[in-house]
XYZ file of C-alpha atoms in Angstrom:
99
model
C 0.000 0.000 0.000
C 1.623 3.225 -1.107
C 0.650 6.709 -0.053
C 2.099 9.619 -1.958
C 1.474 13.315 -1.476
C 0.149 13.350 -5.032
C -2.637 10.874 -4.267
C -6.095 12.308 -4.675
C -8.609 11.245 -2.107
C -11.530 10.308 -4.344
C -14.152 9.326 -1.856
C -14.774 7.842 1.525
C -17.991 6.054 2.313
C -19.240 4.741 5.584
C -19.401 1.045 6.423
C -21.165 1.846 9.643
C -22.883 4.965 10.818
C -20.677 7.248 12.864
C -21.921 7.675 16.402
C -22.919 11.312 15.768
C -22.487 14.091 13.235
C -19.644 15.482 15.356
C -17.492 12.362 15.583
C -15.339 10.395 13.191
C -15.386 7.238 15.312
C -16.399 4.206 13.263
C -15.450 1.903 10.418
C -15.044 3.430 6.979
C -14.281 2.171 3.469
C -11.809 4.439 1.718
C -10.764 4.648 -1.923
C -7.881 6.760 -3.150
C -7.533 7.609 -6.805
C -3.940 6.922 -7.886
C -2.162 6.986 -11.255
C -2.354 3.168 -11.172
C -6.083 3.080 -10.418
C -8.270 3.038 -7.346
C -6.606 2.025 -4.060
C -9.247 0.762 -1.603
C -8.640 0.180 2.102
C -10.486 0.344 5.399
C -10.132 2.986 8.065
C -11.010 2.378 11.705
C -11.260 5.447 13.930
C -11.557 4.635 17.618
C -10.783 5.942 21.062
C -8.225 4.275 23.277
C -8.847 5.913 26.612
C -8.744 9.645 25.894
C -6.648 9.216 22.731
C -8.151 9.167 19.247
C -6.582 6.411 17.131
C -6.679 5.503 13.438
C -5.989 2.100 11.904
C -5.539 1.876 8.132
C -6.203 -1.690 7.005
C -5.334 -3.178 3.620
C -5.436 -6.963 3.553
C -2.698 -8.189 5.887
C -1.200 -4.703 6.239
C -2.159 -2.514 9.177
C -0.913 0.951 10.091
C -2.017 2.275 13.483
C -1.402 5.863 14.522
C -2.375 8.377 17.172
C -0.795 11.183 15.125
C -4.164 12.804 14.480
C -5.502 16.315 14.775
C -9.008 17.714 14.534
C -9.600 21.232 13.267
C -13.301 22.145 13.397
C -14.977 19.362 11.371
C -11.775 18.167 9.699
C -9.789 15.120 10.786
C -6.138 14.996 9.733
C -4.313 11.659 9.976
C -0.556 12.030 9.609
C 1.657 9.222 8.323
C 5.382 9.527 8.922
C 5.810 6.175 7.155
C 4.429 7.549 3.884
C 5.360 11.218 4.472
C 1.772 12.300 3.866
C -1.539 13.024 5.533
C -5.181 12.177 4.946
C -7.471 15.181 5.370
C -11.039 14.081 5.987
C -14.312 15.924 6.565
C -17.452 14.407 8.061
C -20.538 15.320 6.030
C -23.613 16.849 7.642
C -25.416 13.490 7.804
C -22.617 11.820 9.771
C -22.765 8.907 7.318
C -19.980 9.774 4.889
C -16.519 11.256 4.827
C -15.114 13.441 2.083
C -11.636 14.685 1.435
C-alpha cells in the first residue's frame, strides 16, 4: 500500500454509521484515486482511553497511529511512514466522509 502526497482522495464512504455528526469514530471504506487506479482500504477510527486512534487496514497490512488532529470538522491523519496526511471531513449526515 503506497501513499504519496500526489494521491487524490476520491471518496470515503461509511461502512457503519458514525456515532454522531460530530465524531469520526467508526469503520469506513476508503478509496484513493492513484495513477495506477483506485486504491481501496479500510479505516477504523476509535478511542483508546482519551486518545483518538486511526488504523488503516489493507489486507494483511495494518498501520495504526495516534498522530491525528481535529480542526473544526476536519480530521487529519498524519503518516510519517508515507510522508503524507489524509485530510477528511465528516458530512452533515454523519454517514460519509469526504476529502
